[in-house]
Coordinates of C-alpha atoms and ligand atoms in Angstrom, one line a residue:
M1 CA -6.8 -4.7 -12.1
R2 CA -8.5 -7.8 -13.4
L3 CA -5.7 -9.9 -12.0
L4 CA -6.0 -8.4 -8.6
W5 CA -9.7 -8.9 -8.8
R6 CA -9.4 -12.5 -9.6
S7 CA -6.9 -13.2 -7.0
L8 CA -9.0 -11.6 -4.3
R9 CA -12.0 -13.5 -5.5
G10 CA -10.0 -16.6 -5.4
L11 CA -9.0 -15.9 -1.8
V12 CA -12.6 -15.9 -0.8
L13 CA -14.1 -18.5 -3.1
H14 CA -11.4 -20.9 -4.0
H15 CA -11.7 -23.2 -1.1
R16 CA -15.4 -23.6 -1.1
P17 CA -15.9 -27.1 0.4
H18 CA -19.0 -27.6 -1.8
R19 CA -16.9 -27.3 -5.0
R20 CA -15.6 -30.7 -4.3
F21 CA -19.1 -32.0 -3.7
L22 CA -20.3 -30.6 -6.9
A23 CA -17.4 -32.0 -8.8
T24 CA -17.8 -35.5 -7.5
I25 CA -21.5 -35.9 -7.8
S26 CA -23.4 -36.6 -11.0
S27 CA -27.1 -36.4 -11.7
T28 CA -30.2 -38.4 -12.1
G29 CA -33.3 -38.9 -10.0
N30 CA -36.6 -37.1 -9.7
D31 CA -38.2 -34.8 -7.2
Q32 CA -38.7 -36.4 -3.9
R33 CA -39.4 -33.2 -2.1
K34 CA -41.5 -33.5 1.0
Q35 CA -41.8 -37.2 0.6
Q36 CA -39.4 -37.8 3.5
S37 CA -39.6 -34.3 4.9
H38 CA -38.6 -34.3 8.5
K39 CA -40.3 -31.3 9.9
W40 CA -39.1 -29.4 12.9
S41 CA -42.4 -29.7 14.6
S42 CA -45.3 -32.0 13.8
P43 CA -48.3 -30.2 15.4
G44 CA -48.6 -27.8 12.4
S45 CA -47.6 -24.4 11.3
R46 CA -49.1 -22.3 14.0
T47 CA -47.1 -23.9 16.7
E48 CA -44.0 -23.9 14.5
R49 CA -44.4 -20.2 14.0
L50 CA -44.7 -19.5 17.6
L51 CA -41.6 -21.5 18.3
Y52 CA -39.8 -19.7 15.6
A53 CA -40.8 -16.4 17.0
A54 CA -39.8 -17.5 20.5
Y55 CA -36.5 -18.8 19.2
W56 CA -35.6 -15.8 17.1
A57 CA -36.6 -13.3 19.7
G58 CA -33.3 -14.2 21.3
G59 CA -33.0 -17.8 22.2
L60 CA -35.8 -17.6 24.7
A61 CA -36.2 -20.5 27.1
L62 CA -39.2 -21.9 25.3
G63 CA -37.5 -22.2 22.0
Y64 CA -34.4 -23.5 23.4
H65 CA -36.1 -26.2 25.4
W66 CA -38.0 -27.3 22.5
L67 CA -34.9 -27.5 20.5
S68 CA -33.1 -29.7 23.0
D69 CA -36.1 -31.9 23.3
G70 CA -36.5 -32.1 19.6
H71 CA -33.1 -33.6 19.3
K72 CA -33.4 -36.2 22.0
P73 CA -33.0 -39.1 19.5
L74 CA -29.7 -37.6 18.3
L75 CA -28.4 -37.1 21.8
A76 CA -29.9 -40.2 23.2
E77 CA -26.7 -42.3 23.2
A78 CA -25.3 -40.1 25.9
Q79 CA -26.3 -41.3 29.3
V80 CA -25.4 -38.1 31.1
V81 CA -26.6 -34.7 29.9
P82 CA -23.8 -33.3 27.8
S83 CA -22.3 -30.0 28.8
D84 CA -22.7 -27.1 26.3
D85 CA -19.2 -27.7 25.0
E86 CA -19.8 -31.4 24.4
Q87 CA -23.2 -30.7 22.9
E88 CA -21.6 -28.2 20.6
A89 CA -18.8 -30.7 19.7
R90 CA -21.5 -33.2 18.7
A91 CA -23.5 -30.7 16.9
R92 CA -20.4 -29.8 14.8
L93 CA -20.4 -33.3 13.5
W94 CA -24.0 -33.7 12.5
H95 CA -23.6 -32.2 9.0
I96 CA -20.7 -34.5 8.2
T97 CA -22.4 -37.6 9.6
P98 CA -24.8 -39.6 7.3
R99 CA -28.2 -40.2 8.8
A100 CA -29.3 -43.8 8.1
D101 CA -32.9 -42.9 8.8
L102 CA -33.0 -40.5 5.8
P103 CA -32.7 -40.9 2.0
N104 CA -29.8 -39.9 -0.2
Y105 CA -30.1 -37.1 -2.7
K106 CA -27.9 -36.1 -5.6
T107 CA -26.7 -32.5 -6.1
D108 CA -28.9 -31.9 -9.1
Q109 CA -32.0 -32.9 -7.0
V110 CA -31.0 -30.3 -4.5
E111 CA -30.4 -27.7 -7.2
Q112 CA -34.0 -28.0 -8.4
H113 CA -35.2 -26.8 -5.0
N114 CA -34.1 -23.2 -5.2
S115 CA -37.2 -21.1 -4.9
A116 CA -40.3 -20.6 -2.7
K117 CA -42.3 -22.4 -5.4
T118 CA -40.2 -25.5 -5.6
G119 CA -39.2 -25.4 -1.9
I120 CA -35.8 -24.3 -0.7
W121 CA -33.2 -27.0 -0.1
I122 CA -29.7 -26.4 1.0
T123 CA -26.8 -28.6 1.8
Y124 CA -24.3 -28.2 4.6
G125 CA -21.5 -30.8 4.6
L126 CA -23.3 -33.9 3.5
G127 CA -26.6 -32.9 5.1
V128 CA -29.6 -32.0 2.9
Y129 CA -32.1 -29.6 4.5
D130 CA -35.5 -28.3 3.5
V131 CA -35.5 -24.8 4.8
T132 CA -38.6 -23.5 3.0
D133 CA -40.4 -22.7 6.3
F134 CA -37.3 -21.3 7.8
A135 CA -36.9 -18.8 5.0
D136 CA -40.6 -17.8 5.4
N137 CA -40.7 -17.4 9.1
H138 CA -37.3 -16.3 10.3
P139 CA -36.9 -12.5 10.0
G140 CA -34.0 -12.1 7.7
G141 CA -34.4 -15.8 6.8
D142 CA -34.5 -14.7 3.2
K143 CA -30.7 -14.4 3.4
I144 CA -30.7 -18.2 3.2
L145 CA -32.1 -17.8 -0.3
M146 CA -28.6 -16.8 -1.5
A147 CA -27.8 -20.5 -1.0
A148 CA -31.0 -21.9 -2.3
G149 CA -30.4 -25.2 -4.1
S150 CA -26.7 -25.3 -3.2
A151 CA -24.3 -25.5 -0.3
I152 CA -24.4 -23.2 2.6
D153 CA -20.8 -24.0 3.5
P154 CA -19.2 -21.0 1.8
F155 CA -21.7 -18.6 3.3
W156 CA -21.1 -20.0 6.8
A157 CA -17.4 -19.8 6.1
I158 CA -17.9 -16.1 6.0
Y159 CA -21.0 -15.4 8.2
Q160 CA -19.7 -17.4 11.1
Q161 CA -21.9 -15.6 13.6
H162 CA -24.8 -17.6 12.3
N163 CA -23.0 -20.9 12.8
T164 CA -23.9 -21.3 16.5
L165 CA -25.0 -24.3 18.4
E166 CA -28.6 -23.1 18.4
V167 CA -28.6 -22.7 14.6
L168 CA -27.0 -26.1 14.1
E169 CA -29.7 -27.6 16.2
L170 CA -32.4 -25.8 14.3
L171 CA -30.9 -26.8 11.0
E172 CA -30.6 -30.4 11.9
G173 CA -34.3 -30.3 12.6
F174 CA -34.8 -29.5 8.9
R175 CA -32.6 -32.4 7.8
I176 CA -34.3 -34.4 5.0
G177 CA -31.4 -36.5 3.7
N178 CA -27.8 -37.1 2.9
L179 CA -25.9 -35.8 -0.1
E180 CA -24.9 -38.8 -2.1
G181 CA -21.3 -39.5 -3.1
V182 CA -19.7 -37.3 -0.5
D183 CA -17.0 -38.7 1.7
L184 CA -16.3 -36.4 4.5
K185 CA -14.3 -37.6 7.4
P186 CA -14.7 -35.8 10.7
G187 CA -12.0 -33.3 11.1
A188 CA -11.2 -33.0 7.4
S189 CA -13.3 -30.0 7.0
A190 CA -11.8 -28.3 10.0
A191 CA -8.3 -28.7 8.7
E192 CA -9.4 -27.4 5.3
D193 CA -11.2 -24.5 6.9
E194 CA -8.0 -23.4 8.6
L195 CA -5.9 -23.6 5.4
G196 CA -8.3 -22.2 2.9
S197 CA -10.4 -20.2 5.2
P198 CA -11.1 -16.6 4.2
W199 CA -10.4 -15.9 7.9
A200 CA -6.9 -17.1 7.8
H201 CA -5.5 -13.6 7.2
E202 CA -7.3 -11.5 9.8
P203 CA -5.2 -8.9 11.4
Q204 CA -4.2 -8.9 15.1
R205 CA -6.5 -6.7 17.2
H206 CA -6.0 -4.9 20.4
A207 CA -7.1 -6.9 23.5
L208 CA -9.3 -4.0 24.7
L209 CA -11.4 -4.2 21.6
K210 CA -14.1 -6.6 22.8
P211 CA -15.7 -8.3 19.9
A212 CA -19.5 -8.2 19.4
S213 CA -18.7 -10.8 16.7
K214 CA -15.4 -12.3 15.7
R215 CA -16.0 -13.4 12.1
P216 CA -16.6 -10.9 10.7
F217 CA -14.8 -8.9 13.3
N218 CA -16.8 -6.2 15.0
A219 CA -15.7 -4.6 18.2
E220 CA -15.9 -1.3 20.1
P221 CA -13.5 0.0 22.7
P222 CA -14.5 0.2 26.4
I223 CA -16.7 3.3 26.5
G224 CA -15.0 4.5 29.7
L225 CA -11.9 5.2 27.6
L226 CA -13.6 6.8 24.6
A227 CA -13.8 10.4 25.9
E228 CA -10.2 10.4 27.2
Q229 CA -8.6 11.6 24.0
F230 CA -9.9 14.0 21.3
L231 CA -8.3 11.8 18.6
T232 CA -9.2 8.2 19.2
P233 CA -6.1 6.0 19.2
N234 CA -6.1 3.9 16.0
E235 CA -5.9 0.6 17.8
L236 CA -8.9 1.4 19.9
F237 CA -11.0 2.7 17.1
Y238 CA -14.1 0.6 16.7
V239 CA -14.0 -1.9 13.8
R240 CA -17.0 -2.8 11.8
N241 CA -16.4 -5.4 9.1
H242 CA -19.1 -7.3 7.2
L243 CA -16.7 -9.7 5.5
P244 CA -13.2 -11.0 5.9
V245 CA -10.4 -8.4 5.7
P246 CA -8.9 -8.6 2.2
V247 CA -5.2 -9.0 1.7
I248 CA -3.9 -6.1 -0.4
S249 CA -0.3 -5.3 -1.2
A250 CA 0.8 -1.7 -1.8
E251 CA 2.4 -2.8 -5.1
E252 CA -0.6 -4.5 -6.5
Y253 CA -3.2 -2.0 -5.3
E254 CA -5.2 -0.2 -8.0
L255 CA -8.2 2.1 -7.8
E256 CA -10.4 2.2 -10.8
I257 CA -12.5 5.4 -11.5
E258 CA -15.3 5.4 -14.0
S259 CA -16.3 9.0 -14.3
G260 CA -19.6 8.7 -16.1
S261 CA -20.9 9.4 -19.5
S262 CA -20.6 12.8 -21.2
K263 CA -16.9 13.5 -21.1
K264 CA -16.1 10.1 -22.7
K265 CA -13.0 9.8 -20.7
D266 CA -11.6 6.4 -20.4
P267 CA -11.8 4.9 -16.9
L268 CA -8.8 6.1 -14.9
T269 CA -6.7 3.7 -12.9
L270 CA -4.6 5.1 -10.1
N271 CA -2.0 3.1 -8.1
L272 CA -1.1 3.9 -4.5
E273 CA 1.9 6.0 -5.5
E274 CA -0.2 8.1 -7.9
I275 CA -2.8 8.7 -5.2
K276 CA -0.1 9.8 -2.7
A277 CA 1.4 12.1 -5.3
L278 CA -1.9 14.1 -5.4
P279 CA -2.2 17.2 -3.1
K280 CA -2.5 15.9 0.4
H281 CA -5.5 17.0 2.5
S282 CA -6.4 16.3 6.1
V283 CA -9.7 16.4 7.8
T284 CA -10.7 15.6 11.4
A285 CA -13.9 13.5 11.2
A286 CA -15.8 11.2 13.5
I287 CA -17.0 8.0 11.9
M288 CA -20.1 6.5 13.5
C289 CA -21.8 3.3 12.7
G290 CA -25.5 3.7 11.8
G291 CA -26.1 1.1 14.6
N292 CA -24.2 2.9 17.3
R293 CA -26.2 2.7 20.6
R294 CA -28.4 0.0 19.2
S295 CA -28.3 -1.9 22.5
E296 CA -30.3 0.9 24.2
M297 CA -33.0 1.0 21.5
T298 CA -33.4 -2.8 21.7
K299 CA -34.5 -2.5 25.3
V300 CA -37.7 -0.9 24.1
K301 CA -38.4 -3.8 21.7
A302 CA -36.0 -6.3 20.0
V303 CA -34.2 -5.0 16.9
K304 CA -32.1 -6.9 14.4
G305 CA -28.4 -6.2 14.3
L306 CA -25.1 -6.2 16.3
S307 CA -25.7 -5.1 19.8
W308 CA -23.5 -2.0 19.8
G309 CA -23.0 0.1 22.9
A310 CA -22.1 3.8 22.6
G311 CA -18.6 3.0 21.3
A312 CA -19.2 2.3 17.6
V313 CA -17.8 5.8 16.9
G314 CA -14.3 7.2 16.9
N315 CA -12.7 10.5 16.0
A316 CA -9.6 10.7 13.8
K317 CA -7.5 13.0 11.6
W318 CA -7.7 11.4 8.2
S319 CA -5.2 12.3 5.3
G320 CA -5.2 11.6 1.7
A321 CA -6.2 12.9 -1.8
R322 CA -9.4 14.8 -2.3
L323 CA -12.0 13.0 -4.2
C324 CA -13.3 16.3 -5.7
D325 CA -9.8 16.9 -7.2
V326 CA -9.8 13.5 -8.8
L327 CA -13.3 13.8 -10.2
R328 CA -12.9 17.3 -11.5
E329 CA -9.6 16.3 -13.2
Q330 CA -11.7 13.6 -14.9
G331 CA -14.1 16.3 -16.1
V332 CA -17.1 15.2 -13.9
Q333 CA -19.7 18.0 -13.9
P334 CA -22.1 18.6 -11.0
D335 CA -25.2 18.1 -13.1
E336 CA -24.1 15.1 -15.1
S337 CA -25.0 12.4 -12.6
K338 CA -26.4 12.1 -9.2
H339 CA -24.4 9.5 -7.3
V340 CA -20.9 8.2 -6.6
I341 CA -20.6 4.5 -6.0
F342 CA -17.8 3.0 -4.0
E343 CA -16.7 -0.6 -4.0
G344 CA -14.4 -2.4 -1.6
A345 CA -12.1 -5.3 -2.2
D346 CA -14.0 -7.4 0.3
L347 CA -16.2 -9.8 -1.5
D348 CA -19.2 -11.7 -0.3
P349 CA -19.6 -15.4 -1.2
T350 CA -21.4 -14.5 -4.4
S351 CA -18.4 -12.3 -5.4
H352 CA -20.2 -9.1 -4.8
P353 CA -18.0 -6.5 -3.2
Y354 CA -19.1 -4.4 -0.2
G355 CA -20.5 -1.3 -1.7
A356 CA -22.2 2.0 -0.9
S357 CA -22.9 5.4 -2.6
I358 CA -23.2 9.0 -1.7
P359 CA -24.7 12.0 -3.6
L360 CA -22.4 13.4 -6.3
S361 CA -22.9 16.9 -4.8
K362 CA -21.2 15.8 -1.6
A363 CA -18.3 14.2 -3.5
L364 CA -17.7 17.2 -5.7
D365 CA -18.0 19.8 -2.9
P366 CA -14.5 21.0 -1.7
R367 CA -16.2 21.8 1.6
G368 CA -17.5 18.2 1.7
D369 CA -13.9 17.1 2.4
V370 CA -14.4 13.6 1.0
I371 CA -11.0 12.1 0.8
L372 CA -9.2 9.0 -0.4
A373 CA -7.5 8.4 2.8
Y374 CA -4.2 6.5 3.3
E375 CA -3.4 7.9 6.8
M376 CA -5.3 7.8 10.1
N377 CA -3.9 10.1 12.9
G378 CA -0.6 10.4 11.0
E379 CA -0.1 6.7 10.7
T380 CA -0.5 4.4 7.7
L381 CA -4.1 3.1 7.6
S382 CA -4.3 -0.3 9.3
R383 CA -5.8 -3.3 7.5
D384 CA -8.9 -3.2 9.7
H385 CA -9.6 0.4 8.8
G386 CA -9.2 -0.1 5.1
Y387 CA -5.5 -0.4 4.0
P388 CA -4.3 0.9 1.7
I389 CA -7.2 3.3 0.7
R390 CA -10.6 4.0 2.2
V391 CA -12.9 6.8 1.3
I392 CA -13.7 9.1 4.2
V393 CA -17.1 10.8 3.8
P394 CA -17.2 13.3 6.7
G395 CA -20.5 13.8 8.4
T396 CA -22.0 10.7 6.7
V397 CA -23.0 7.4 8.3
G398 CA -20.1 4.9 8.7
A399 CA -21.5 2.5 6.1
R400 CA -20.6 4.9 3.2
N401 CA -17.0 5.2 4.3
V402 CA -16.0 2.3 2.1
K403 CA -12.7 0.6 3.1
W404 CA -10.3 -1.3 0.8
L405 CA -11.6 1.0 -1.9
T406 CA -11.0 -0.5 -5.4
R407 CA -13.6 1.2 -7.6
I408 CA -15.4 4.5 -7.9
V409 CA -18.3 4.9 -10.4
V410 CA -20.1 8.2 -11.1
A411 CA -23.6 7.0 -11.9
D412 CA -27.3 8.0 -12.2
K413 CA -28.3 5.4 -9.7
E414 CA -27.3 4.6 -6.1
S415 CA -25.2 1.6 -5.4
D416 CA -27.3 -1.6 -5.8
S417 CA -25.4 -3.2 -2.9
H418 CA -27.3 -4.8 -0.1
W419 CA -25.9 -2.2 2.3
Q420 CA -27.2 0.7 0.3
Q421 CA -30.6 -0.8 -0.6
N422 CA -31.7 -3.2 2.1
D423 CA -29.9 -2.0 5.2
Y424 CA -28.9 1.3 6.9
K425 CA -32.4 2.8 6.4
G426 CA -34.8 4.2 9.0
F427 CA -38.5 3.3 9.4
S428 CA -41.5 4.2 11.5
P429 CA -41.7 2.6 14.9
S430 CA -44.9 0.8 13.6
T431 CA -43.1 -0.8 10.7
D432 CA -42.3 -4.5 11.4
W433 CA -40.7 -7.3 9.4
D434 CA -44.1 -8.2 7.8
T435 CA -44.7 -4.7 6.5
V436 CA -41.2 -3.3 5.9
D437 CA -40.4 -2.2 2.3
F438 CA -36.8 -1.2 2.0
S439 CA -37.4 0.4 -1.3
K440 CA -39.6 3.0 0.3
S441 CA -37.0 4.5 2.7
D442 CA -34.0 6.7 1.8
A443 CA -30.6 5.4 2.5
I444 CA -29.0 7.0 5.6
Q445 CA -26.4 9.6 4.6
A446 CA -25.9 12.5 7.2
M447 CA -26.4 11.3 10.7
P448 CA -28.6 13.0 13.3
V449 CA -27.3 14.7 16.4
T450 CA -26.3 12.4 19.3
S451 CA -24.3 12.3 22.5
A452 CA -23.2 9.8 25.1
I453 CA -22.0 9.8 28.7
C454 CA -18.7 7.9 28.8
T455 CA -17.9 8.4 32.5
P456 CA -19.3 7.6 35.0
Q457 CA -20.6 4.3 33.7
P458 CA -23.9 2.7 34.5
G459 CA -24.0 1.3 38.0
A460 CA -20.9 3.1 39.1
R461 CA -20.5 4.3 42.6
V462 CA -19.7 8.0 42.3
K463 CA -18.3 10.2 45.0
P464 CA -19.1 13.9 44.8
D465 CA -15.8 15.6 44.2
D466 CA -16.2 18.6 46.4
D467 CA -18.0 19.7 49.5
D468 CA -21.0 21.2 47.7
G469 CA -21.8 17.8 46.2
H470 CA -20.9 18.0 42.4
I471 CA -20.0 15.0 40.3
T472 CA -18.1 15.2 37.1
V473 CA -19.6 13.7 33.9
R474 CA -17.7 13.3 30.6
G475 CA -18.7 12.2 27.2
Y476 CA -18.9 12.9 23.4
A477 CA -21.4 14.6 21.1
W478 CA -21.6 14.7 17.4
S479 CA -23.9 15.6 14.5
G480 CA -23.8 14.6 10.9
G481 CA -23.7 16.8 7.8
G482 CA -20.9 19.0 9.2
R483 CA -23.1 20.5 11.8
K484 CA -21.2 21.8 14.8
I485 CA -22.3 20.9 18.3
V486 CA -23.4 24.1 20.0
R487 CA -24.4 22.8 23.4
V488 CA -24.7 19.7 25.6
D489 CA -27.2 19.8 28.4
L490 CA -27.2 17.5 31.4
T491 CA -29.8 16.8 34.2
S492 CA -29.8 14.7 37.2
D493 CA -33.4 15.4 38.2
E494 CA -35.2 14.1 35.1
G495 CA -35.2 17.5 33.4
K496 CA -36.3 19.8 36.2
S497 CA -32.9 21.6 36.0
W498 CA -30.3 21.5 33.2
H499 CA -26.6 22.1 33.3
V500 CA -24.6 23.1 30.3
A501 CA -21.4 21.2 29.7
E502 CA -18.0 22.6 28.7
L503 CA -17.1 21.7 25.1
E504 CA -13.7 20.6 23.7
Q505 CA -13.9 20.9 19.9
E506 CA -12.0 21.9 16.8
D507 CA -12.4 25.4 15.6
S508 CA -13.6 24.5 12.1
P509 CA -16.5 26.4 10.6
D510 CA -20.1 25.2 10.9
G511 CA -21.2 23.2 7.9
R512 CA -17.7 21.8 7.8
H513 CA -17.4 20.7 11.4
Y514 CA -16.9 17.0 11.1
G515 CA -15.0 16.1 14.2
W516 CA -16.8 15.2 17.4
S517 CA -16.9 17.4 20.5
L518 CA -15.9 16.1 23.9
W519 CA -17.6 17.6 26.9
T520 CA -17.3 17.8 30.6
A521 CA -20.1 18.8 33.1
R522 CA -20.2 19.3 36.8
L523 CA -23.5 18.2 38.1
P524 CA -24.8 19.3 41.5
I525 CA -26.2 16.3 43.4
S526 CA -28.8 17.5 45.9
E527 CA -29.6 15.7 49.1
S528 CA -33.1 15.0 47.9
S529 CA -31.8 13.0 45.0
G530 CA -31.0 10.1 47.2
S531 CA -28.4 7.5 46.5
D532 CA -29.6 6.5 43.1
V533 CA -29.3 9.2 40.4
E534 CA -30.0 9.0 36.7
I535 CA -28.0 11.3 34.6
W536 CA -29.3 12.4 31.2
A537 CA -27.4 14.0 28.4
K538 CA -28.7 15.7 25.2
A539 CA -26.8 17.5 22.6
V540 CA -27.9 20.4 20.4
D541 CA -26.3 21.1 16.9
S542 CA -25.9 24.3 14.9
A543 CA -29.3 23.8 13.3
Y544 CA -30.8 23.6 16.8
N545 CA -31.6 20.0 16.2
V546 CA -31.8 18.2 19.5
Q547 CA -31.9 14.6 20.5
P548 CA -35.3 13.1 21.1
E549 CA -36.0 12.1 24.7
K550 CA -37.1 8.5 24.3
F551 CA -36.3 5.6 22.2
E552 CA -39.9 4.6 22.1
H553 CA -40.7 7.1 19.4
I554 CA -37.7 6.5 17.2
W555 CA -37.6 2.7 17.5
N556 CA -37.0 1.0 14.1
L557 CA -36.6 -2.6 13.3
R558 CA -33.0 -2.4 12.3
G559 CA -32.0 -0.4 15.4
V560 CA -30.3 2.4 13.5
L561 CA -30.2 6.1 14.3
A562 CA -30.4 5.4 18.0
N563 CA -29.9 9.0 19.2
A564 CA -32.3 9.5 22.1
Y565 CA -31.0 11.1 25.4
H566 CA -28.3 9.0 26.9
K567 CA -29.4 8.0 30.4
V568 CA -27.0 6.6 32.9
R569 CA -28.0 5.5 36.4
V570 CA -25.3 5.7 39.1
K571 CA -25.1 5.4 42.9
I572 CA -23.9 8.3 44.9
A573 CA -21.4 7.1 47.4
Ligands
MTE1 N1 -15.3 -2.4 2.3 C1 -16.0 -2.2 3.4 N2 -16.1 -0.9 3.9 C2 -16.8 -0.7 5.0 C3 -17.4 -1.7 5.7 C4 -17.2 -3.1 5.3 O1 -17.7 -4.0 5.9 N3 -16.5 -3.2 4.1 N4 -18.2 -1.4 6.9 C5 -18.8 -0.1 6.9 C6 -19.4 0.3 8.1 S1 -21.0 -0.3 8.4 C7 -18.8 1.1 9.0 S2 -19.7 1.6 10.4 C8 -17.4 1.6 8.8 C9 -16.6 1.2 10.0 O2 -15.3 1.7 9.8 P1 -14.1 1.2 10.8 O3 -14.1 -0.3 10.9 O4 -12.8 1.8 10.2 O5 -14.4 1.8 12.2 O6 -16.8 1.1 7.7 C10 -17.7 1.0 6.6 N5 -17.0 0.6 5.4
MO2 MO1 -21.8 0.5 10.3

C-alpha cells in the first residue's frame, strides 16, 4: 500500500519545477517587502477593488481593458496590436523572463512572505509576485494561500483552468521581482511539462463529450442525446474530475479499510481479486453532480463553479461488492461511529487525496445499496469513472461517489477534505462571499428532486406532430435519497394548464429507487400561444417534494442544488 501511495504521490509531485529552484538557491537577505512593490493600480484600493470585482465577475470589458492598458509597457515593442494568440504566446514567456526593472530575491526571502501578516508572495517560473491584495479581494483567492511563500508552478500544473491569458496578465501586474539563481530558458519548462506532467496520462475521451474544462477534465454529453437511453452509454457519461486521473494497475491496486475503534480489528487490505470474490451486487443509480444545471442559476446572478448545463448527470447499472457486507464482516456496529470517509488515489499538489464522507447509517444499510463498484453497465469501469474501484452511493450527490477508491475509514467525524468541508454545501440567497461561513452549512448528501427537458432544445423550431397541434417533449427526472419520481408536469402556458408526462422507470421500491426516470409528454400548442412558446417542466417525488419555480429563491453562491423548473423556449414552425 505504502509503495503504491508513494509512487502515486511521485507521479503528481516528482516533477515540480520549483524543486529545482529550491535546490539551486541559497539564502541570505532581509525583508524587502513592498519596497519595490509594483502594484496593479496606483490610484488606491477602492479603484483596485472595483477593478477586481469587474474582472472576476467574468472578464467584463472594463477589467479587461484595464488589464491590456496596464501592460502597455510590456507589449510596447510590438508595433501592431498582437492577436490574442500572439499575446498569449508572449504572456506565456513573462514568468520565465527576468525583468531588468525589478530587484532579485532569494527563495528564503519569498518563503518569509507566507501569511496575511507578512504579505503573501509566490513565485511562478522566475517571477516573484506579491499577491496579498489578490488573496484578499478575489473570491476564492484564498486558494492561492496554498502556495504562499512558495512556487505556484505545481498548482498550476494541476489547476490549469486558472492559467489563462487573463490570469497571466493579472499576475504580471503583481510582479515585484525575479527569483535569483534560476536559469530557465524559454521552452525548457514546456518540454518538462510534457514529460513530467501529471496530465501526461489522461485517458482518451469521446469526441461528443464537450469539455467545460480540459485539465482537470470536466465534460457533459450533448443534452439532446441524454434522454435517448435509459442507461447512459459509458463513453457519454459526464466526467467530473478535480485532479489528474491517477494511473492504477489491477495488480498493484489495494483498498485499505480502517473499521474504527471498538472491535480492535486490524485495518483490512483488499486487493482487486478479493473485492471481486465477494458477493456481486448490482444497482441502477443516477449519479448527478451537485452543480448540475448551474448555468441556469448563474443567469439570476453570477455563481462560482463550472458552468454545467443539464447534462452533469447519467444513469448506469453499477456492479460490485456491497460496502455493508465488508463493514459488517469487519464488525462495524451501527452505533459505534457516525461517518464513513472515502479517499481517492488522485492527490492534490499538497499530497491530499480527493475525499468525501457519508453517514455510517447509509453505508451499513443493505437498502442503501452502497457498493464498491468495478463495473458500469456491464463493462469494466473506465479510468475516467474510477478504475479499478469507485464507491457508488445511490441517491447521494456525485461528490461523495469517490473514484479510484484507496481508503475507507469509519470515523466519528466527517472527512476533513476541502470537498466535504468547503464545497458542495448550500446557502441562503442572501449569503455572499463576504458573509459565507462554510462551517455553518451541512454537506450535501441526498439530492433534491429535479428534472430537465432534453428535447426540444432551447431555440429549436418545432413542428406540431399531428393535426391537433401537439409537440413531443422528452427529458429526465430524478430525486435523491431513493425517492421515486411519481409525476412530471409540463406546461406551455406558464402554468395555466398542466400536462402529465408518461414515465419510463425501473420497478424498484420507493426508498430504494435510485435510477432516474425518463419521461415523454405530448403538449397541445394552442393557436393563441403564438410562434414563441416556453415549455416548463417540474417533477414530483414520492414524498411529494416538488421543484421550486424560480432560481431567484434558491440561488446560492456556489451554484449547487440548481433544481428550479426547467424552462425551454422554442419556436413553433
Ligand atoms: N477521487 C475522486 N472522486 C470523485 C471526484 C474526483 O474528482 N476525484 N469527483 C466527484 C464529483 S464532484 C462527481 S460529480 C462525480 C463524477 O463522477 P463521474 O466523473 O464518474 O461522472 O465523481 C466524484 N468522485
Ligand atoms: Mo460534482
